[in-house]
mmCIF file of C-alpha atoms and ligand atoms in Angstrom:
data_model
loop_
_atom_site.group_PDB
_atom_site.id
_atom_site.type_symbol
_atom_site.label_atom_id
_atom_site.label_comp_id
_atom_site.label_asym_id
_atom_site.label_seq_id
_atom_site.Cartn_x
_atom_site.Cartn_y
_atom_site.Cartn_z
ATOM 1 C CA MET A 240 -4.149 -17.318 13.837
ATOM 2 C CA SER A 241 -5.547 -20.620 12.695
ATOM 3 C CA ILE A 242 -5.634 -21.488 8.950
ATOM 4 C CA GLU A 243 -8.862 -22.308 9.243
ATOM 5 C CA GLN A 244 -9.824 -18.710 9.832
ATOM 6 C CA LEU A 245 -7.450 -17.238 6.903
ATOM 7 C CA ALA A 246 -9.272 -19.806 4.565
ATOM 8 C CA GLU A 247 -12.549 -18.369 5.272
ATOM 9 C CA THR A 248 -11.442 -14.948 5.129
ATOM 10 C CA ALA A 249 -9.612 -15.900 1.597
ATOM 11 C CA LEU A 250 -13.030 -17.634 0.515
ATOM 12 C CA ALA A 251 -15.223 -14.803 1.437
ATOM 13 C CA MET A 252 -12.853 -12.540 -0.805
ATOM 14 C CA VAL A 253 -13.850 -14.417 -3.555
ATOM 15 C CA ALA A 254 -17.483 -15.343 -2.795
ATOM 16 C CA PRO A 255 -19.946 -16.269 -5.788
ATOM 17 C CA GLY A 256 -20.631 -12.870 -7.861
ATOM 18 C CA LYS A 257 -18.156 -10.698 -5.577
ATOM 19 C CA GLY A 258 -15.142 -8.991 -5.920
ATOM 20 C CA ILE A 259 -12.538 -6.513 -4.696
ATOM 21 C CA ILE A 260 -12.461 -2.930 -5.176
ATOM 22 C CA ALA A 261 -8.706 -1.204 -5.086
ATOM 23 C CA ILE A 262 -8.566 1.930 -3.937
ATOM 24 C CA ASP A 263 -4.902 2.033 -2.241
ATOM 25 C CA GLU A 264 -3.497 4.397 -4.380
ATOM 26 C CA SER A 265 -0.506 5.686 -2.525
ATOM 27 C CA THR A 266 -0.406 9.523 -2.289
ATOM 28 C CA GLY A 267 1.665 10.141 -5.034
ATOM 29 C CA THR A 268 -0.670 7.834 -7.370
ATOM 30 C CA ILE A 269 -3.583 9.551 -6.477
ATOM 31 C CA ALA A 270 -2.241 12.840 -7.057
ATOM 32 C CA LYS A 271 -1.583 11.409 -10.528
ATOM 33 C CA ARG A 272 -5.107 10.543 -10.676
ATOM 34 C CA PHE A 273 -6.457 13.558 -9.148
ATOM 35 C CA ALA A 274 -4.294 15.911 -11.429
ATOM 36 C CA GLY A 275 -5.818 13.977 -14.487
ATOM 37 C CA VAL A 276 -9.258 15.540 -13.660
ATOM 38 C CA GLY A 277 -8.406 18.797 -12.040
ATOM 39 C CA VAL A 278 -9.023 17.760 -8.321
ATOM 40 C CA GLU A 279 -6.695 19.316 -5.577
ATOM 41 C CA ASN A 280 -4.743 16.586 -3.692
ATOM 42 C CA THR A 281 -5.501 17.441 -0.169
ATOM 43 C CA GLU A 282 -6.135 15.263 2.664
ATOM 44 C CA GLU A 283 -9.524 16.265 2.915
ATOM 45 C CA ASN A 284 -10.098 15.171 -0.907
ATOM 46 C CA ARG A 285 -8.489 12.257 -0.515
ATOM 47 C CA ARG A 286 -10.736 11.012 2.613
ATOM 48 C CA ALA A 287 -13.788 12.364 0.884
ATOM 49 C CA TYR A 288 -13.447 10.511 -2.224
ATOM 50 C CA ARG A 289 -12.711 7.414 -0.599
ATOM 51 C CA GLU A 290 -15.738 8.012 1.612
ATOM 52 C CA LEU A 291 -17.748 8.165 -1.718
ATOM 53 C CA LEU A 292 -16.348 4.975 -2.710
ATOM 54 C CA LEU A 293 -16.953 2.669 0.713
ATOM 55 C CA THR A 294 -20.335 4.500 1.131
ATOM 56 C CA THR A 295 -21.704 3.571 -2.116
ATOM 57 C CA PRO A 296 -25.275 2.498 -1.622
ATOM 58 C CA LYS A 297 -25.539 -1.541 -1.694
ATOM 59 C CA LEU A 298 -21.784 -1.906 -2.463
ATOM 60 C CA SER A 299 -21.735 -4.991 -0.511
ATOM 61 C CA ASP A 300 -24.081 -6.670 -3.152
ATOM 62 C CA TYR A 301 -21.035 -7.064 -5.438
ATOM 63 C CA ILE A 302 -18.117 -6.232 -3.682
ATOM 64 C CA SER A 303 -16.550 -8.447 -0.551
ATOM 65 C CA GLY A 304 -13.686 -6.353 0.283
ATOM 66 C CA ALA A 305 -11.627 -3.202 -0.488
ATOM 67 C CA ILE A 306 -7.801 -2.473 -0.363
ATOM 68 C CA LEU A 307 -6.665 0.508 1.381
ATOM 69 C CA PHE A 308 -3.627 2.752 1.530
ATOM 70 C CA ASP A 309 -2.262 3.546 5.212
ATOM 71 C CA GLU A 310 -3.635 6.896 5.142
ATOM 72 C CA THR A 311 -7.326 5.705 4.480
ATOM 73 C CA LEU A 312 -7.166 2.763 6.992
ATOM 74 C CA ARG A 313 -6.597 5.750 9.851
ATOM 75 C CA GLN A 314 -9.296 7.929 8.185
ATOM 76 C CA SER A 315 -13.050 8.226 8.958
ATOM 77 C CA THR A 316 -16.543 9.095 7.686
ATOM 78 C CA LYS A 317 -17.688 12.700 7.742
ATOM 79 C CA ASP A 318 -19.562 11.403 10.699
ATOM 80 C CA GLY A 319 -16.268 10.267 12.491
ATOM 81 C CA VAL A 320 -16.848 6.556 11.899
ATOM 82 C CA PRO A 321 -13.319 4.895 11.015
ATOM 83 C CA PHE A 322 -13.356 3.809 7.597
ATOM 84 C CA ALA A 323 -12.605 -0.154 8.677
ATOM 85 C CA LYS A 324 -15.437 0.068 11.228
ATOM 86 C CA TYR A 325 -17.847 1.215 8.631
ATOM 87 C CA MET A 326 -16.748 -1.377 6.374
ATOM 88 C CA ALA A 327 -17.051 -4.243 8.654
ATOM 89 C CA ASP A 328 -20.501 -2.995 9.587
ATOM 90 C CA ASN A 329 -21.539 -2.861 5.845
ATOM 91 C CA GLY A 330 -20.063 -6.354 4.837
ATOM 92 C CA ILE A 331 -16.819 -5.203 3.340
ATOM 93 C CA ILE A 332 -13.460 -6.862 4.426
ATOM 94 C CA PRO A 333 -10.638 -3.943 5.120
ATOM 95 C CA GLY A 334 -7.734 -4.685 3.147
ATOM 96 C CA ILE A 335 -4.390 -2.946 3.200
ATOM 97 C CA LYS A 336 -1.738 -2.232 0.824
ATOM 98 C CA VAL A 337 1.808 -3.091 2.241
ATOM 99 C CA ASP A 338 4.429 -2.775 0.180
ATOM 100 C CA LYS A 339 6.384 0.663 -0.082
ATOM 101 C CA GLY A 340 6.454 0.628 -4.055
ATOM 102 C CA ALA A 341 8.845 -1.053 -6.867
ATOM 103 C CA GLN A 342 12.306 0.763 -6.658
ATOM 104 C CA ALA A 343 15.143 -0.038 -9.496
ATOM 105 C CA LEU A 344 16.548 -3.314 -9.385
ATOM 106 C CA ALA A 345 20.553 -2.751 -8.687
ATOM 107 C CA GLY A 346 22.439 -4.200 -11.544
ATOM 108 C CA CYS A 347 19.361 -4.929 -13.642
ATOM 109 C CA PRO A 348 18.434 -1.732 -15.902
ATOM 110 C CA GLY A 349 15.113 -1.351 -16.706
ATOM 111 C CA GLU A 350 13.833 -3.516 -13.981
ATOM 112 C CA LEU A 351 12.130 -2.939 -10.691
ATOM 113 C CA VAL A 352 12.114 -4.824 -7.373
ATOM 114 C CA THR A 353 9.104 -3.938 -4.669
ATOM 115 C CA GLU A 354 10.363 -2.927 -1.109
ATOM 116 C CA GLY A 355 8.633 -2.816 2.176
ATOM 117 C CA LEU A 356 9.898 -5.934 4.080
ATOM 118 C CA ASP A 357 11.875 -4.179 6.798
ATOM 119 C CA GLY A 358 10.020 -3.581 9.799
ATOM 120 C CA LEU A 359 6.977 -5.387 7.831
ATOM 121 C CA ARG A 360 6.078 -7.692 11.028
ATOM 122 C CA ALA A 361 5.319 -4.485 13.211
ATOM 123 C CA ARG A 362 3.237 -2.824 10.526
ATOM 124 C CA LEU A 363 0.992 -6.107 9.924
ATOM 125 C CA GLU A 364 0.788 -6.299 13.614
ATOM 126 C CA GLU A 365 -0.839 -2.720 13.603
ATOM 127 C CA TYR A 366 -2.749 -2.988 10.635
ATOM 128 C CA TYR A 367 -4.814 -6.185 12.223
ATOM 129 C CA LYS A 368 -5.408 -3.783 15.464
ATOM 130 C CA LEU A 369 -6.821 -1.371 13.045
ATOM 131 C CA GLY A 370 -9.248 -3.976 11.737
ATOM 132 C CA ALA A 371 -7.511 -5.213 8.279
ATOM 133 C CA ARG A 372 -8.058 -9.007 7.485
ATOM 134 C CA PHE A 373 -5.959 -9.041 4.285
ATOM 135 C CA ALA A 374 -2.867 -7.642 2.687
ATOM 136 C CA LYS A 375 -1.612 -6.685 -0.935
ATOM 137 C CA TRP A 376 1.956 -6.540 -2.133
ATOM 138 C CA ARG A 377 2.195 -5.828 -5.800
ATOM 139 C CA ALA A 378 5.443 -6.869 -7.865
ATOM 140 C CA VAL A 379 6.372 -5.090 -11.102
ATOM 141 C CA ILE A 380 7.493 -7.051 -13.809
ATOM 142 C CA ASN A 381 8.433 -5.257 -17.361
ATOM 143 C CA ILE A 382 8.571 -6.950 -20.664
ATOM 144 C CA GLY A 383 11.371 -5.127 -23.156
ATOM 145 C CA GLU A 384 14.515 -5.848 -24.927
ATOM 146 C CA ASP A 385 16.163 -8.704 -23.023
ATOM 147 C CA ILE A 386 13.758 -8.251 -19.809
ATOM 148 C CA PRO A 387 12.725 -9.473 -17.799
ATOM 149 C CA SER A 388 15.564 -11.165 -16.399
ATOM 150 C CA GLY A 389 15.475 -14.382 -13.966
ATOM 151 C CA THR A 390 17.200 -12.265 -11.530
ATOM 152 C CA CYS A 391 14.225 -9.732 -11.459
ATOM 153 C CA ILE A 392 11.921 -12.137 -11.719
ATOM 154 C CA ASP A 393 13.090 -14.547 -8.666
ATOM 155 C CA ALA A 394 13.946 -11.315 -6.363
ATOM 156 C CA ASN A 395 10.462 -10.258 -6.600
ATOM 157 C CA ALA A 396 9.269 -13.732 -5.904
ATOM 158 C CA HIS A 397 11.175 -13.991 -2.853
ATOM 159 C CA ALA A 398 10.265 -10.727 -1.661
ATOM 160 C CA LEU A 399 6.283 -11.695 -2.346
ATOM 161 C CA ALA A 400 6.893 -14.982 -0.426
ATOM 162 C CA ARG A 401 8.356 -13.182 2.566
ATOM 163 C CA TYR A 402 5.771 -11.045 2.799
ATOM 164 C CA ALA A 403 3.157 -13.598 2.493
ATOM 165 C CA ALA A 404 4.444 -15.766 5.089
ATOM 166 C CA LEU A 405 4.385 -12.736 7.639
ATOM 167 C CA CYS A 406 1.068 -11.698 6.881
ATOM 168 C CA GLN A 407 -0.343 -15.196 7.625
ATOM 169 C CA GLU A 408 1.653 -15.073 10.749
ATOM 170 C CA GLN A 409 -0.057 -11.885 11.929
ATOM 171 C CA GLY A 410 -3.547 -13.135 10.618
ATOM 172 C CA LEU A 411 -3.941 -11.393 7.327
ATOM 173 C CA VAL A 412 -4.699 -13.264 4.189
ATOM 174 C CA PRO A 413 -1.812 -11.989 1.660
ATOM 175 C CA MET A 414 -3.191 -11.147 -1.918
ATOM 176 C CA VAL A 415 0.048 -11.731 -4.092
ATOM 177 C CA GLU A 416 0.259 -9.499 -7.125
ATOM 178 C CA PRO A 417 2.835 -10.249 -9.610
ATOM 179 C CA GLU A 418 2.095 -7.640 -12.291
ATOM 180 C CA VAL A 419 3.110 -8.300 -15.708
ATOM 181 C CA ILE A 420 3.133 -4.763 -17.219
ATOM 182 C CA MET A 421 0.713 -4.630 -20.561
ATOM 183 C CA ASP A 422 2.838 -1.682 -21.855
ATOM 184 C CA GLY A 423 5.245 -2.562 -24.600
ATOM 185 C CA SER A 424 5.740 -4.194 -28.139
ATOM 186 C CA HIS A 425 5.462 -7.535 -27.362
ATOM 187 C CA ASP A 426 2.890 -9.868 -28.495
ATOM 188 C CA ILE A 427 0.623 -11.963 -26.571
ATOM 189 C CA ASP A 428 2.657 -14.959 -26.632
ATOM 190 C CA THR A 429 5.614 -13.141 -24.887
ATOM 191 C CA CYS A 430 3.304 -11.766 -22.439
ATOM 192 C CA TYR A 431 2.288 -15.513 -22.022
ATOM 193 C CA GLU A 432 5.763 -17.048 -21.533
ATOM 194 C CA VAL A 433 6.654 -13.993 -18.986
ATOM 195 C CA THR A 434 3.754 -14.607 -17.268
ATOM 196 C CA GLU A 435 4.140 -18.306 -17.009
ATOM 197 C CA VAL A 436 7.444 -18.041 -15.722
ATOM 198 C CA THR A 437 6.966 -15.327 -13.292
ATOM 199 C CA LEU A 438 3.852 -17.818 -11.652
ATOM 200 C CA ARG A 439 6.031 -20.792 -11.552
ATOM 201 C CA SER A 440 8.610 -18.728 -9.807
ATOM 202 C CA LEU A 441 6.276 -17.157 -7.377
ATOM 203 C CA PHE A 442 4.321 -20.396 -6.151
ATOM 204 C CA ALA A 443 7.927 -22.128 -5.654
ATOM 205 C CA SER A 444 8.814 -19.321 -3.275
ATOM 206 C CA LEU A 445 5.738 -19.509 -1.567
ATOM 207 C CA TYR A 446 6.597 -23.172 -1.310
ATOM 208 C CA GLU A 447 10.051 -22.736 -0.059
ATOM 209 C CA HIS A 448 8.784 -20.025 2.455
ATOM 210 C CA ASN A 449 5.829 -22.349 3.835
ATOM 211 C CA VAL A 450 3.053 -20.159 2.663
ATOM 212 C CA MET A 451 -0.468 -21.953 3.185
ATOM 213 C CA LEU A 452 -2.182 -21.604 -0.179
ATOM 214 C CA GLU A 453 -5.523 -22.415 1.341
ATOM 215 C CA GLY A 454 -5.218 -18.884 3.040
ATOM 216 C CA THR A 455 -3.693 -17.095 -0.054
ATOM 217 C CA ILE A 456 -5.243 -15.067 -2.782
ATOM 218 C CA LEU A 457 -3.540 -14.478 -6.151
ATOM 219 C CA LYS A 458 -3.982 -11.120 -7.947
ATOM 220 C CA ALA A 459 -3.104 -11.713 -11.305
ATOM 221 C CA SER A 460 -2.565 -9.582 -14.801
ATOM 222 C CA MET A 461 -4.267 -11.078 -17.861
ATOM 223 C CA VAL A 462 -2.040 -12.547 -20.874
ATOM 224 C CA LEU A 463 -2.580 -9.853 -23.245
ATOM 225 C CA PRO A 464 -0.594 -8.078 -26.342
ATOM 226 C CA GLY A 465 1.267 -5.253 -25.422
ATOM 227 C CA THR A 466 -0.114 -1.889 -25.733
ATOM 228 C CA THR A 467 2.143 -0.594 -28.440
ATOM 229 C CA SER A 468 2.216 -3.985 -30.221
ATOM 230 C CA GLY A 469 -0.417 -3.118 -32.851
ATOM 231 C CA ASP A 470 -1.677 -6.474 -32.320
ATOM 232 C CA ASP A 471 -5.579 -6.862 -31.764
ATOM 233 C CA ALA A 472 -6.283 -9.947 -29.370
ATOM 234 C CA SER A 473 -10.209 -11.028 -29.648
ATOM 235 C CA VAL A 474 -11.874 -11.526 -26.293
ATOM 236 C CA GLU A 475 -11.839 -15.259 -26.767
ATOM 237 C CA GLU A 476 -8.167 -15.039 -27.247
ATOM 238 C CA VAL A 477 -7.082 -13.475 -24.092
ATOM 239 C CA ALA A 478 -9.602 -15.650 -22.071
ATOM 240 C CA ALA A 479 -8.402 -18.713 -23.328
ATOM 241 C CA ALA A 480 -4.300 -17.792 -23.240
ATOM 242 C CA THR A 481 -5.247 -16.264 -19.647
ATOM 243 C CA LEU A 482 -6.828 -19.535 -18.413
ATOM 244 C CA GLN A 483 -4.396 -21.715 -20.025
ATOM 245 C CA CYS A 484 -1.484 -20.069 -18.182
ATOM 246 C CA LEU A 485 -3.063 -19.977 -14.874
ATOM 247 C CA LYS A 486 -4.334 -23.637 -15.072
ATOM 248 C CA SER A 487 -0.645 -24.472 -15.951
ATOM 249 C CA THR A 488 1.017 -22.811 -13.071
ATOM 250 C CA VAL A 489 -1.591 -22.262 -10.109
ATOM 251 C CA PRO A 490 -2.227 -25.006 -7.684
ATOM 252 C CA ALA A 491 -6.003 -25.816 -7.439
ATOM 253 C CA THR A 492 -5.777 -25.600 -3.342
ATOM 254 C CA LEU A 493 -5.800 -21.881 -3.665
ATOM 255 C CA PRO A 494 -9.250 -20.456 -2.842
ATOM 256 C CA GLY A 495 -9.145 -17.769 -5.731
ATOM 257 C CA ILE A 496 -7.550 -15.830 -8.227
ATOM 258 C CA VAL A 497 -8.617 -11.944 -8.891
ATOM 259 C CA PHE A 498 -7.611 -9.932 -11.830
ATOM 260 C CA LEU A 499 -6.286 -6.322 -11.767
ATOM 261 C CA SER A 500 -7.198 -4.004 -14.542
ATOM 262 C CA GLY A 501 -3.774 -2.770 -15.520
ATOM 263 C CA GLY A 502 -5.016 -0.101 -17.710
ATOM 264 C CA GLN A 503 -7.655 -2.105 -19.811
ATOM 265 C CA SER A 504 -10.851 -0.103 -20.873
ATOM 266 C CA ASP A 505 -13.509 -0.607 -18.266
ATOM 267 C CA GLU A 506 -15.397 -2.815 -20.769
ATOM 268 C CA ALA A 507 -12.451 -4.769 -21.849
ATOM 269 C CA ALA A 508 -11.478 -5.651 -18.188
ATOM 270 C CA THR A 509 -15.424 -6.863 -17.702
ATOM 271 C CA ALA A 510 -15.559 -8.793 -21.056
ATOM 272 C CA HIS A 511 -12.140 -10.806 -20.430
ATOM 273 C CA LEU A 512 -13.416 -12.020 -17.042
ATOM 274 C CA ASP A 513 -17.049 -12.743 -17.772
ATOM 275 C CA MET A 514 -15.277 -14.652 -20.833
ATOM 276 C CA MET A 515 -13.016 -16.765 -18.604
ATOM 277 C CA ASN A 516 -16.103 -17.608 -16.216
ATOM 278 C CA ARG A 517 -18.267 -18.829 -19.338
ATOM 279 C CA MET A 518 -15.352 -21.224 -20.273
ATOM 280 C CA GLY A 519 -15.346 -22.747 -17.056
ATOM 281 C CA PRO A 520 -15.742 -24.635 -15.016
ATOM 282 C CA ASN A 521 -12.407 -23.462 -13.801
ATOM 283 C CA PRO A 522 -10.286 -24.884 -10.737
ATOM 284 C CA TRP A 523 -10.705 -21.960 -8.490
ATOM 285 C CA PRO A 524 -12.974 -18.912 -8.531
ATOM 286 C CA LEU A 525 -12.076 -16.008 -10.715
ATOM 287 C CA SER A 526 -13.075 -12.432 -9.766
ATOM 288 C CA PHE A 527 -11.720 -8.909 -10.078
ATOM 289 C CA SER A 528 -9.861 -6.670 -7.712
ATOM 290 C CA TYR A 529 -9.927 -3.614 -10.351
ATOM 291 C CA GLY A 530 -8.683 -0.194 -9.228
ATOM 292 C CA ARG A 531 -8.924 2.102 -12.706
ATOM 293 C CA ALA A 532 -11.440 -0.108 -14.136
ATOM 294 C CA MET A 533 -13.633 0.179 -11.020
ATOM 295 C CA GLN A 534 -13.277 3.978 -10.309
ATOM 296 C CA GLN A 535 -12.335 5.959 -13.692
ATOM 297 C CA ALA A 536 -15.699 6.910 -14.408
ATOM 298 C CA ALA A 537 -16.664 7.781 -11.024
ATOM 299 C CA LEU A 538 -13.836 10.259 -10.368
ATOM 300 C CA LYS A 539 -14.357 11.700 -13.883
ATOM 301 C CA LEU A 540 -17.939 12.680 -12.942
ATOM 302 C CA TRP A 541 -17.113 13.657 -8.869
ATOM 303 C CA SER A 542 -14.372 15.743 -10.231
ATOM 304 C CA GLN A 543 -16.882 17.962 -12.166
ATOM 305 C CA ASP A 544 -18.480 18.908 -8.973
ATOM 306 C CA ILE A 545 -17.224 17.319 -5.776
ATOM 307 C CA ALA A 546 -20.212 18.540 -3.725
ATOM 308 C CA ALA A 547 -23.093 18.120 -5.751
ATOM 309 C CA ASN A 548 -21.897 15.064 -7.754
ATOM 310 C CA VAL A 549 -21.337 12.540 -4.964
ATOM 311 C CA ALA A 550 -24.645 10.172 -5.743
ATOM 312 C CA ALA A 551 -24.183 10.230 -9.094
ATOM 313 C CA ALA A 552 -20.684 9.234 -8.900
ATOM 314 C CA GLN A 553 -21.721 6.577 -6.573
ATOM 315 C CA LYS A 554 -24.183 5.187 -8.981
ATOM 316 C CA THR A 555 -21.578 4.727 -11.383
ATOM 317 C CA VAL A 556 -19.462 2.653 -8.703
ATOM 318 C CA PHE A 557 -22.257 0.416 -8.109
ATOM 319 C CA GLU A 558 -22.732 -0.293 -11.673
ATOM 320 C CA ARG A 559 -18.949 -0.889 -12.626
ATOM 321 C CA ALA A 560 -19.204 -3.322 -9.186
ATOM 322 C CA ARG A 561 -22.521 -4.858 -10.664
ATOM 323 C CA ASP A 562 -21.117 -5.287 -14.021
ATOM 324 C CA ASN A 563 -17.947 -7.161 -12.712
ATOM 325 C CA GLY A 564 -20.070 -9.082 -10.193
ATOM 326 C CA LEU A 565 -21.973 -10.563 -12.829
ATOM 327 C CA ALA A 566 -18.503 -10.862 -14.754
ATOM 328 C CA ALA A 567 -17.187 -13.134 -12.041
ATOM 329 C CA LEU A 568 -20.439 -15.327 -12.838
ATOM 330 C CA GLY A 569 -20.150 -15.467 -16.645
ATOM 331 C CA GLU A 570 -23.455 -13.875 -16.525
ATOM 332 C CA TRP A 571 -22.606 -10.194 -17.796
ATOM 333 C CA VAL A 572 -24.470 -8.754 -20.487
ATOM 334 C CA LYS A 573 -22.922 -6.105 -22.638
ATOM 335 C CA ALA A 574 -25.029 -3.155 -22.736
ATOM 336 C CA ALA A 575 -26.909 -2.636 -26.168
HETATM 337 P P1 LIG B 718 -5.726 -1.518 -11.610
HETATM 338 O O1 LIG B 718 -6.730 -2.419 -11.750
HETATM 339 O O2 LIG B 718 -5.744 0.124 -11.778
HETATM 340 O O3 LIG B 718 -4.553 -1.892 -12.402
HETATM 341 O O4 LIG B 718 -5.232 -1.374 -10.167
HETATM 342 C C1 LIG B 718 -5.288 -2.614 -8.913
HETATM 343 C C2 LIG B 718 -4.252 -2.620 -8.273
HETATM 344 O O5 LIG B 718 -4.315 -2.562 -7.257
HETATM 345 C C3 LIG B 718 -2.858 -2.433 -8.588
HETATM 346 O O6 LIG B 718 -1.755 -2.818 -7.547
#
């Protein structure tokens, strides 16, 4: 796989006014989302729900790619078209979550390290054959008393770099996601510092592992006050702090940065992205790779009648895609 092909995929992922929909919840995570709205967690319900999302009419007007879970990449539409083929035929690049989740980091109470490197080369080879052209690996950085430690940050950065190098070897664009978690009583400055140290460690590791940044996408968390801090930060403050943090840590050769929503409201996730783009020009396209902020309205609606509400739920998916696509251009207008 040439760097040109990886770079082409990476640029397509962050094409102007387009972003990613993250629908890669593991079976355990989708169980929680379904339980929240009273939907039974069966394989058929998971398939039907992912079909609803992926077959939203005109989705590719604002969505460049979708991140799937292993099970979904092996599933098909009710008419028997494999999801990866349906996506490719409809202008959506198939992506795949390849990490195996965050586990307790021994020796570092309260901290996590993401697992999944063993056997990854063979899994990536298969995912490429199944149609995936980019991958995702999420590292989790918690903020609390005396954490995160340098040990946790560096262990996660090392795993992200090994994953990214394997992806590029196998022809997939690595999306590297070091998520600094919003939960906690910390202030916005603490989030800034932790995000800065995390990104410095990540880009140092990517360099050490010969990862080609031209064929890599960063999935970043925004710089926010902790959810239980009692602090309120304005849209301008969050956008300015996030931009400054990224500009001081992320090389300009990276083709693009996409954000996770991380538990923000739909509107906050859109407003923050929009403001960062209004504050541009920036060194890279800034777009979205939202999970909850793309899906939560649709899931709620669908759960009320999973047979009858498909079209109505798809309408909300389209509206969230359109709003976030406009925010990726700094052209979103808040509904009156
Ligand atoms: P959220 O936007 O719900 O945070 O999910 C994005 C994601 O893929 C996290 O890994």
